[in-house]
Tab-separated table of C-alpha atoms in Angstrom:
chain	number	residue	atom	x	y	z
A	28	MET	CA	1.226	12.213	4.382
A	29	THR	CA	-2.258	12.609	2.876
A	30	THR	CA	-3.993	15.748	2.010
A	31	SER	CA	-7.928	15.724	0.859
A	32	SER	CA	-10.800	17.654	0.018
A	33	ASN	CA	-14.541	16.407	-1.613
A	34	ASN	CA	-14.360	12.664	-1.888
A	35	SER	CA	-10.696	13.293	-3.336
A	36	ALA	CA	-7.433	12.808	-1.337
A	37	THR	CA	-3.715	12.511	-2.072
A	38	ALA	CA	-1.033	10.388	-0.122
A	39	LEU	CA	2.221	9.423	-0.384
A	40	ALA	CA	3.708	6.040	1.069
A	41	HIS	CA	7.550	4.542	0.711
A	42	THR	CA	8.414	0.963	0.239
A	43	ASN	CA	10.203	-1.164	2.558
A	44	ILE	CA	12.615	-3.857	2.376
A	45	ALA	CA	11.912	-6.836	4.318
A	46	LEU	CA	14.740	-7.827	6.533
A	47	ILE	CA	13.056	-10.595	7.937
A	48	LYS	CA	10.490	-12.078	5.258
A	49	TYR	CA	6.854	-13.849	5.951
A	50	TRP	CA	7.164	-16.980	4.347
A	51	GLY	CA	3.720	-17.512	2.821
A	52	LYS	CA	0.223	-16.888	3.542
A	53	LYS	CA	-1.801	-18.427	6.050
A	54	ASN	CA	-4.879	-16.859	4.683
A	55	ALA	CA	-4.513	-15.728	1.156
A	56	ASP	CA	-7.822	-13.784	1.048
A	57	LEU	CA	-7.465	-11.751	4.082
A	58	ILE	CA	-3.432	-11.932	3.565
A	59	ILE	CA	-2.718	-13.394	6.974
A	60	PRO	CA	1.080	-14.340	7.093
A	61	TYR	CA	2.509	-17.557	8.541
A	62	THR	CA	5.144	-15.530	10.426
A	63	GLY	CA	5.498	-11.902	11.330
A	64	SER	CA	8.206	-10.047	9.432
A	65	LEU	CA	10.741	-6.849	10.006
A	66	SER	CA	11.241	-4.232	7.185
A	67	LEU	CA	12.996	-1.091	7.111
A	68	THR	CA	11.227	1.731	5.140
A	69	LEU	CA	13.161	3.066	2.087
A	70	ASP	CA	12.998	7.144	1.880
A	71	GLN	CA	14.241	7.502	-1.735
A	72	PHE	CA	11.237	4.969	-3.495
A	73	TYR	CA	7.815	5.927	-3.081
A	74	THR	CA	4.281	6.267	-4.643
A	75	LYS	CA	2.099	9.081	-4.770
A	76	THR	CA	-1.547	8.457	-5.280
A	77	GLN	CA	-4.592	10.602	-5.768
A	78	VAL	CA	-7.978	9.129	-5.334
A	79	SER	CA	-11.445	10.827	-6.531
A	80	PHE	CA	-14.661	8.994	-6.024
A	81	ASP	CA	-17.056	10.705	-8.794
A	82	ARG	CA	-20.577	9.854	-9.160
A	83	GLN	CA	-20.245	10.737	-12.859
A	84	LEU	CA	-17.751	8.014	-13.616
A	85	GLU	CA	-18.847	4.658	-15.239
A	86	GLN	CA	-16.257	2.365	-14.024
A	87	ASP	CA	-13.065	2.864	-11.865
A	88	THR	CA	-10.078	4.056	-13.886
A	89	LEU	CA	-6.453	3.942	-13.143
A	90	LEU	CA	-3.503	5.754	-14.304
A	91	ILE	CA	-0.112	4.564	-13.485
A	92	ASN	CA	2.713	6.989	-14.327
A	93	GLU	CA	0.498	8.876	-16.896
A	94	GLN	CA	-0.480	5.513	-18.595
A	95	ALA	CA	-4.061	4.060	-18.524
A	96	VAL	CA	-4.160	0.441	-16.791
A	97	THR	CA	-6.667	-1.939	-18.016
A	98	ASP	CA	-5.023	-5.216	-17.046
A	99	LYS	CA	-4.592	-7.412	-13.919
A	100	SER	CA	-3.409	-4.372	-12.195
A	101	TRP	CA	-6.773	-2.680	-12.774
A	102	GLN	CA	-8.357	-5.610	-11.516
A	103	ARG	CA	-6.434	-5.479	-8.182
A	104	VAL	CA	-6.735	-1.849	-7.169
A	105	HIS	CA	-10.725	-2.187	-8.644
A	106	ASP	CA	-11.294	-5.062	-5.872
A	107	PHE	CA	-9.382	-2.779	-3.413
A	108	LEU	CA	-11.819	-0.177	-4.249
A	109	ASN	CA	-14.666	-2.219	-3.598
A	110	LEU	CA	-13.331	-3.439	-0.221
A	111	VAL	CA	-12.992	0.383	0.585
A	112	ARG	CA	-16.698	1.050	-0.838
A	113	GLN	CA	-18.119	-1.920	1.167
A	114	GLN	CA	-16.260	-0.315	4.705
A	115	SER	CA	-16.704	2.969	3.772
A	116	GLY	CA	-20.502	2.593	2.351
A	117	ILE	CA	-20.075	4.963	-0.715
A	118	THR	CA	-21.146	3.772	-4.159
A	119	GLU	CA	-19.007	5.876	-6.437
A	120	ASN	CA	-16.280	4.647	-8.678
A	121	ALA	CA	-12.908	6.047	-8.255
A	122	ARG	CA	-10.493	7.862	-10.455
A	123	VAL	CA	-7.117	6.557	-9.293
A	124	ILE	CA	-3.952	8.604	-10.518
A	125	SER	CA	-0.484	7.027	-9.290
A	126	ASP	CA	2.837	8.211	-9.675
A	127	ASN	CA	5.303	5.510	-8.923
A	128	HIS	CA	8.945	6.366	-8.110
A	129	VAL	CA	9.574	2.489	-7.322
A	130	PRO	CA	10.993	0.499	-10.404
A	131	THR	CA	7.774	-1.762	-10.753
A	132	ALA	CA	8.459	-5.678	-10.274
A	133	ALA	CA	12.115	-5.186	-9.688
A	134	GLY	CA	12.645	-6.569	-6.119
A	135	LEU	CA	11.961	-3.326	-4.417
A	136	ALA	CA	8.536	-3.842	-3.126
A	137	SER	CA	6.610	-1.611	-5.634
A	138	SER	CA	3.162	-3.203	-4.520
A	139	ALA	CA	3.794	-2.155	-0.695
A	140	SER	CA	4.132	1.648	-1.489
A	141	ALA	CA	1.450	1.728	-4.004
A	142	PHE	CA	-1.131	-0.241	-1.921
A	143	ALA	CA	0.050	1.940	1.232
A	144	ALA	CA	-0.687	5.345	-0.949
A	145	LEU	CA	-3.996	3.889	-1.955
A	146	ALA	CA	-5.435	2.677	0.871
A	147	ALA	CA	-4.074	6.201	2.580
A	148	ALA	CA	-6.083	8.228	-0.290
A	149	ALA	CA	-8.821	5.971	-0.944
A	150	SER	CA	-10.099	5.691	2.651
A	151	LYS	CA	-9.525	9.476	3.180
A	152	ALA	CA	-11.281	10.136	-0.104
A	153	SER	CA	-14.300	7.992	1.265
A	154	GLY	CA	-14.559	9.946	4.214
A	155	MET	CA	-12.880	7.301	6.315
A	156	ASP	CA	-10.964	8.794	9.126
A	157	LEU	CA	-8.574	5.574	9.850
A	158	ASN	CA	-5.650	5.528	12.684
A	159	GLU	CA	-2.899	3.994	11.811
A	160	ARG	CA	-3.010	0.395	12.838
A	161	ASP	CA	-6.319	0.259	10.871
A	162	LEU	CA	-5.024	1.810	7.770
A	163	SER	CA	-1.947	-0.952	8.117
A	164	ARG	CA	-5.007	-3.638	8.273
A	165	LEU	CA	-6.642	-1.926	5.244
A	166	ALA	CA	-3.455	-1.547	3.241
A	167	ARG	CA	-2.554	-5.185	4.173
A	168	ARG	CA	-5.531	-6.433	1.925
A	169	GLY	CA	-4.123	-4.942	-1.199
A	170	SER	CA	-0.430	-6.224	-0.771
A	171	GLY	CA	0.817	-7.845	2.478
A	172	SER	CA	3.583	-5.730	2.500
A	173	ALA	CA	2.093	-2.598	2.484
A	174	CYS	CA	0.721	-2.726	5.766
A	175	ARG	CA	4.434	-2.023	6.744
A	176	SER	CA	4.888	1.112	4.358
A	177	ILE	CA	2.205	2.756	6.691
A	178	TYR	CA	5.281	3.421	8.887
A	179	GLY	CA	8.893	4.883	8.432
A	180	GLY	CA	11.789	3.020	9.719
A	181	PHE	CA	11.787	-0.359	11.049
A	182	VAL	CA	8.363	-2.066	10.963
A	183	GLU	CA	7.027	-5.126	12.455
A	184	TRP	CA	4.049	-6.959	10.812
A	185	GLN	CA	2.594	-8.949	13.538
A	186	ARG	CA	0.993	-11.958	11.927
A	187	GLY	CA	-1.722	-12.274	14.105
A	188	SER	CA	-4.786	-14.757	13.483
A	189	ASP	CA	-7.875	-12.705	11.631
A	190	ASP	CA	-8.120	-9.478	9.942
A	191	THR	CA	-8.577	-7.859	13.266
A	192	ASP	CA	-4.945	-8.572	14.579
A	193	SER	CA	-2.890	-8.742	11.698
A	194	TYR	CA	-1.214	-5.414	11.249
A	195	ALA	CA	1.906	-3.588	11.455
A	196	VAL	CA	3.858	-1.250	14.631
A	197	PRO	CA	6.568	0.790	14.021
A	198	ILE	CA	9.687	-0.510	16.239
A	199	GLU	CA	11.153	2.470	18.265
A	200	ASN	CA	14.600	1.946	19.581
A	201	PRO	CA	17.156	4.651	19.291
A	202	ASN	CA	20.005	2.446	18.789
A	203	LEU	CA	18.646	1.493	15.152
A	204	LYS	CA	18.452	5.314	13.831
A	205	ASP	CA	21.820	5.557	12.429
A	206	ILE	CA	21.357	2.230	10.228
A	207	ARG	CA	21.376	3.005	6.423
A	208	ILE	CA	20.249	0.884	3.245
A	209	VAL	CA	21.792	1.736	-0.092
A	210	ALA	CA	19.486	0.722	-3.057
A	211	LEU	CA	21.259	0.684	-6.436
A	212	THR	CA	19.076	0.069	-9.523
A	213	ILE	CA	20.715	-1.185	-12.081
A	214	GLU	CA	17.737	-2.288	-14.487
A	215	THR	CA	14.444	-0.574	-14.475
A	216	HIS	CA	12.505	-3.578	-16.406
A	217	GLN	CA	10.528	-6.301	-14.658
A	218	LYS	CA	11.643	-9.269	-13.566
A	219	PRO	CA	10.275	-12.357	-14.798
A	220	ILE	CA	9.368	-13.596	-11.278
A	221	SER	CA	7.016	-10.897	-9.004
């Protein structure tokens, strides 16, 4: 879901759980995996992100769950916004407000929903009109698993060999519609290894 108006857009993306993992990156810069992967979207865990490009901003700003962020998370978002600026041709800095309904670094792929929502909102706010495949490619550049969070249900990340053919696609199979995953949050603090 994406809504937009005058250099501002809001998007919502759900996280996903990998059923078959991608086992590392063949190209770390482009986030191209060694192998494809398979995931199931979790409809109860999501991130809602608003991106507003504004020429009056001196730098990109990031709020996550109403807290200003200036650490390595800010740098990752800033680098991603630079990619969006490069692809869209705009130069303005952005205000990013993200509301994360996924425990961060707790094993539920919070970066997947975060970068999928950021990709959808930033691309729309910058004037890009991406189809789902290209949005999946863009989201992958922020976090590999984010390419799978563009879709609901079962999703396959096709590894590809370069930036143009590494993206996710939904798996359409009526036999899979009744499968459910139950995720129980026992602790909400960050795990030491993410």
